[in-house]
GROMACS .gro file of C-alpha atoms in nm:
model
  238
    1MET     CA    1   7.046  18.027  13.321
    2ASN     CA    2   7.003  17.663  13.432
    3THR     CA    3   6.743  17.441  13.275
    4PRO     CA    4   6.541  17.257  13.544
    5SER     CA    5   6.546  16.880  13.548
    6LYS     CA    6   6.268  16.702  13.365
    7PRO     CA    7   5.972  16.583  13.576
    8ILE     CA    8   6.006  16.230  13.712
    9ARG     CA    9   5.747  15.965  13.802
   10LEU     CA   10   5.670  15.962  14.172
   11ASP     CA   11   5.737  15.589  14.215
   12ARG     CA   12   6.071  15.617  14.037
   13TYR     CA   13   6.172  15.914  14.246
   14LEU     CA   14   6.077  15.743  14.570
   15ALA     CA   15   6.280  15.435  14.478
   16SER     CA   16   6.579  15.652  14.390
   17VAL     CA   17   6.597  15.836  14.724
   18THR     CA   18   6.495  15.558  14.964
   19ASP     CA   19   6.568  15.189  15.015
   20TYR     CA   20   6.226  15.092  14.875
   21SER     CA   21   6.210  14.892  14.554
   22ARG     CA   22   6.001  15.031  14.269
   23SER     CA   23   5.717  14.787  14.347
   24ASP     CA   24   5.727  14.868  14.720
   25ALA     CA   25   5.729  15.238  14.636
   26LYS     CA   26   5.409  15.193  14.435
   27LYS     CA   27   5.239  15.020  14.729
   28LEU     CA   28   5.352  15.293  14.965
   29ILE     CA   29   5.219  15.566  14.737
   30LYS     CA   30   4.883  15.390  14.700
   31SER     CA   31   4.858  15.368  15.079
   32GLY     CA   32   4.840  15.747  15.099
   33ASP     CA   33   5.161  15.797  15.299
   34ILE     CA   34   5.324  16.017  15.034
   35ALA     CA   35   5.247  16.386  14.990
   36VAL     CA   36   5.364  16.623  14.719
   37ASP     CA   37   5.364  16.991  14.812
   38GLY     CA   38   5.145  16.910  15.112
   39ARG     CA   39   4.881  16.708  14.925
   40ALA     CA   40   4.849  16.331  14.945
   41VAL     CA   41   4.920  16.154  14.617
   42THR     CA   42   4.812  15.797  14.548
   43ASP     CA   43   4.901  15.769  14.180
   44PRO     CA   44   5.252  15.618  14.138
   45SER     CA   45   5.273  15.744  13.779
   46GLN     CA   46   5.220  16.110  13.870
   47LEU     CA   47   5.502  16.328  13.738
   48ILE     CA   48   5.676  16.546  13.994
   49PRO     CA   49   5.825  16.883  13.896
   50ALA     CA   50   6.177  16.979  13.997
   51THR     CA   51   6.046  17.218  14.262
   52ALA     CA   52   5.823  16.963  14.437
   53ASP     CA   53   5.847  16.902  14.812
   54VAL     CA   54   5.794  16.529  14.868
   55THR     CA   55   5.725  16.393  15.215
   56LEU     CA   56   5.697  16.037  15.348
   57MET     CA   57   5.465  16.019  15.648
   58GLY     CA   58   5.540  16.386  15.712
   59ALA     CA   59   5.920  16.363  15.674
   60SER     CA   60   6.073  16.553  15.384
   61LEU     CA   61   6.273  16.358  15.128
   62ARG     CA   62   6.566  16.504  14.936
   63ALA     CA   63   6.438  16.772  14.703
   64ILE     CA   64   6.445  16.692  14.334
   65GLY     CA   65   6.703  16.890  14.151
   66PRO     CA   66   7.029  16.853  13.962
   67ARG     CA   67   7.358  16.836  14.149
   68TYR     CA   68   7.672  17.022  14.049
   69LEU     CA   69   7.992  16.925  14.229
   70MET     CA   70   8.364  16.992  14.201
   71LEU     CA   71   8.619  16.732  14.310
   72ASN     CA   72   8.993  16.759  14.357
   73LYS     CA   73   9.086  16.429  14.193
   74PRO     CA   74   9.390  16.240  14.323
   75GLN     CA   75   9.600  16.002  14.118
   76GLY     CA   76   9.486  15.641  14.103
   77TYR     CA   77   9.115  15.705  14.046
   78VAL     CA   78   8.934  15.660  13.715
   79CYS     CA   79   8.653  15.883  13.592
   80ALA     CA   80   8.393  15.608  13.550
   81ALA     CA   81   8.085  15.480  13.727
   82ARG     CA   82   8.255  15.148  13.800
   83ASP     CA   83   8.579  14.973  13.715
   84ARG     CA   84   8.695  14.618  13.786
   85ARG     CA   85   9.056  14.709  13.859
   86HIS     CA   86   9.057  15.063  13.997
   87SER     CA   87   8.873  15.285  14.239
   88THR     CA   88   8.651  15.545  14.073
   89VAL     CA   89   8.586  15.909  14.153
   90LEU     CA   90   8.238  15.806  14.270
   91ASP     CA   91   8.404  15.613  14.553
   92LEU     CA   92   8.510  15.952  14.689
   93MET     CA   93   8.154  16.088  14.695
   94ASP     CA   94   7.933  16.081  15.005
   95GLU     CA   95   7.613  16.143  14.810
   96ASP     CA   96   7.267  15.989  14.776
   97ASN     CA   97   7.253  15.776  14.461
   98PRO     CA   98   7.607  15.855  14.344
   99GLU     CA   99   7.553  15.626  14.044
  100ARG     CA  100   7.328  15.895  13.893
  101LEU     CA  101   7.623  16.134  13.876
  102HIS     CA  102   7.854  16.147  13.576
  103VAL     CA  103   8.179  16.327  13.503
  104ALA     CA  104   8.167  16.634  13.282
  105GLY     CA  105   8.510  16.603  13.123
  106ARG     CA  106   8.710  16.298  13.227
  107LEU     CA  107   9.070  16.285  13.347
  108ASP     CA  108   9.320  16.001  13.307
  109ILE     CA  109   9.394  15.780  13.606
  110ASP     CA  110   9.728  15.954  13.672
  111THR     CA  111   9.602  16.310  13.608
  112THR     CA  112   9.501  16.518  13.908
  113GLY     CA  113   9.288  16.824  13.963
  114LEU     CA  114   8.947  16.961  13.881
  115VAL     CA  115   8.668  16.717  13.800
  116LEU     CA  116   8.306  16.832  13.767
  117LEU     CA  117   8.024  16.589  13.840
  118THR     CA  118   7.655  16.638  13.773
  119ASP     CA  119   7.329  16.464  13.692
  120ASP     CA  120   7.230  16.744  13.453
  121GLY     CA  121   7.299  16.614  13.102
  122ASN     CA  122   7.247  16.947  12.925
  123TRP     CA  123   7.491  17.123  13.156
  124SER     CA  124   7.746  16.846  13.107
  125HIS     CA  125   7.712  16.864  12.729
  126ALA     CA  126   7.787  17.237  12.735
  127ILE     CA  127   8.122  17.151  12.894
  128THR     CA  128   8.223  16.854  12.683
  129SER     CA  129   8.105  16.955  12.335
  130PRO     CA  130   8.395  17.099  12.129
  131GLN     CA  131   8.146  17.322  11.947
  132ARG     CA  132   8.077  17.505  12.273
  133LYS     CA  133   8.447  17.586  12.317
  134CYS     CA  134   8.458  17.546  12.693
  135TRP     CA  135   8.827  17.593  12.769
  136LYS     CA  136   9.008  17.356  13.004
  137THR     CA  137   9.329  17.478  13.169
  138TYR     CA  138   9.607  17.234  13.255
  139TYR     CA  139   9.934  17.270  13.441
  140VAL     CA  140  10.194  17.054  13.264
  141GLU     CA  141  10.540  16.927  13.353
  142THR     CA  142  10.751  16.757  13.089
  143ALA     CA  143  11.057  16.532  13.069
  144GLU     CA  144  11.243  16.760  12.827
  145PRO     CA  145  11.253  17.140  12.781
  146ILE     CA  146  10.948  17.271  12.598
  147ALA     CA  147  11.040  17.413  12.258
  148GLU     CA  148  10.914  17.763  12.175
  149ARG     CA  149  10.781  17.627  11.845
  150CYS     CA  150  10.514  17.439  12.042
  151ILE     CA  151  10.331  17.768  12.105
  152GLU     CA  152  10.276  17.821  11.732
  153HIS     CA  153  10.216  17.454  11.658
  154PHE     CA  154   9.950  17.417  11.926
  155ALA     CA  155   9.783  17.742  11.819
  156ARG     CA  156   9.759  17.607  11.464
  157GLY     CA  157   9.658  17.257  11.571
  158VAL     CA  158   9.862  16.938  11.552
  159PHE     CA  159   9.795  16.598  11.402
  160LEU     CA  160   9.781  16.323  11.660
  161LYS     CA  161   9.859  15.964  11.572
  162ASP     CA  162   9.555  15.781  11.430
  163ASP     CA  163   9.349  16.104  11.419
  164LYS     CA  164   9.242  16.241  11.081
  165ALA     CA  165   9.200  16.604  11.184
  166ARG     CA  166   9.422  16.856  11.359
  167THR     CA  167   9.350  16.942  11.716
  168LEU     CA  168   9.152  17.260  11.761
  169PRO     CA  169   9.361  17.573  11.831
  170ALA     CA  170   9.510  17.563  12.180
  171GLU     CA  171   9.688  17.822  12.395
  172LEU     CA  172  10.029  17.728  12.539
  173SER     CA  173  10.208  17.949  12.795
  174ILE     CA  174  10.558  17.834  12.886
  175ILE     CA  175  10.645  17.893  13.253
  176ASP     CA  176  11.003  17.769  13.238
  177ASP     CA  177  11.203  17.498  13.063
  178CYS     CA  178  10.984  17.202  13.162
  179ARG     CA  179  10.666  17.365  13.292
  180ALA     CA  180  10.372  17.520  13.109
  181ARG     CA  181  10.002  17.590  13.109
  182LEU     CA  182   9.787  17.465  12.824
  183LYS     CA  183   9.430  17.561  12.740
  184ILE     CA  184   9.229  17.333  12.513
  185CYS     CA  185   8.862  17.330  12.417
  186GLU     CA  186   8.820  16.964  12.327
  187GLY     CA  187   8.881  16.637  12.505
  188ARG     CA  188   9.033  16.375  12.282
  189TYR     CA  189   9.177  16.057  12.431
  190HIS     CA  190   9.495  16.145  12.629
  191GLN     CA  191   9.499  16.467  12.429
  192VAL     CA  192   9.748  16.677  12.625
  193LYS     CA  193   9.998  16.391  12.653
  194ARG     CA  194   9.962  16.313  12.283
  195MET     CA  195  10.006  16.678  12.183
  196PHE     CA  196  10.339  16.699  12.361
  197GLY     CA  197  10.427  16.354  12.231
  198ALA     CA  198  10.376  16.482  11.878
  199GLU     CA  199  10.646  16.738  11.956
  200GLY     CA  200  10.888  16.474  12.082
  201ASN     CA  201  10.832  16.540  12.451
  202ALA     CA  202  10.671  16.343  12.734
  203VAL     CA  203  10.435  16.470  13.004
  204THR     CA  204  10.550  16.374  13.353
  205ARG     CA  205  10.279  16.553  13.549
  206LEU     CA  206   9.937  16.678  13.446
  207HIS     CA  207   9.697  16.873  13.665
  208ARG     CA  208   9.370  17.039  13.557
  209GLU     CA  209   9.325  17.381  13.715
  210ALA     CA  210   9.006  17.511  13.555
  211ILE     CA  211   8.711  17.432  13.331
  212GLY     CA  212   8.569  17.743  13.171
  213GLU     CA  213   8.537  18.001  13.448
  214ILE     CA  214   8.530  17.736  13.721
  215SER     CA  215   8.867  17.707  13.897
  216LEU     CA  216   8.964  17.432  14.137
  217ASP     CA  217   8.900  17.550  14.493
  218SER     CA  218   9.242  17.579  14.661
  219SER     CA  219   9.087  17.484  14.995
  220LEU     CA  220   8.996  17.136  14.871
  221ALA     CA  221   9.248  16.869  14.961
  222GLU     CA  222   9.295  16.580  14.719
  223GLY     CA  223   8.987  16.358  14.733
  224GLU     CA  224   8.764  16.632  14.874
  225TYR     CA  225   8.468  16.788  14.694
  226ARG     CA  226   8.204  17.056  14.735
  227ALA     CA  227   7.889  17.181  14.566
  228LEU     CA  228   7.933  17.451  14.305
  229SER     CA  229   7.811  17.800  14.379
  230ALA     CA  230   7.521  17.949  14.186
  231ASP     CA  231   7.763  18.173  13.994
  232GLU     CA  232   7.984  17.877  13.904
  233ILE     CA  233   7.686  17.679  13.776
  234ALA     CA  234   7.557  17.976  13.577
  235SER     CA  235   7.896  18.030  13.414
  236VAL     CA  236   7.830  17.722  13.201
  237GLY     CA  237   7.552  17.802  12.954
  238HIS     CA  238   7.302  17.532  12.851
   0.00000   0.00000   0.00000
């Protein structure tokens, strides 16, 4: 079950969903033009619950509440709020205040597939924390044939260069000589590429198909996104 977002100050909320500055929002609130659940509010510091209906001179503003989105990430985009050299996944989002969103489980710039974005920190943590064992499924193509021994090695955990501990047990299913699916429950730096590198092979294509029980929607073209369904959101425990 999803944990509701924490209450937020009215002036902060107003500034986040309109073009008003924080100081202008305070003046507007004090003028009596803002109502919360049908009642005028003149105190800028009043906390608003997640279920509040906020109106400005009778017009409803975007309801407070966390967002849960899936994106089909193309190559060439980084999973960051901003980057000096590259476009970011937020550049693909047509959302109010996209800077408040963050990626729950990043992908490398040249890796494609499922990216989840949210402004719910608890939900995101349930995905990214290795202790929660939220499995991520990747489709992998390699430069050389994949040795059968990799199945056992990945299940036991492998040592990656500069890491002091083995990777957590992973599930490798070989499709054919140079194609496989890999399920991991952690997210170390370039982990999938480094795991195959530790076995003397190189990853030539990497595509994330699923996170937990949430699979990439096949109807989404690269660069497209949609809101998660209630069942998809609920599949990730807080």
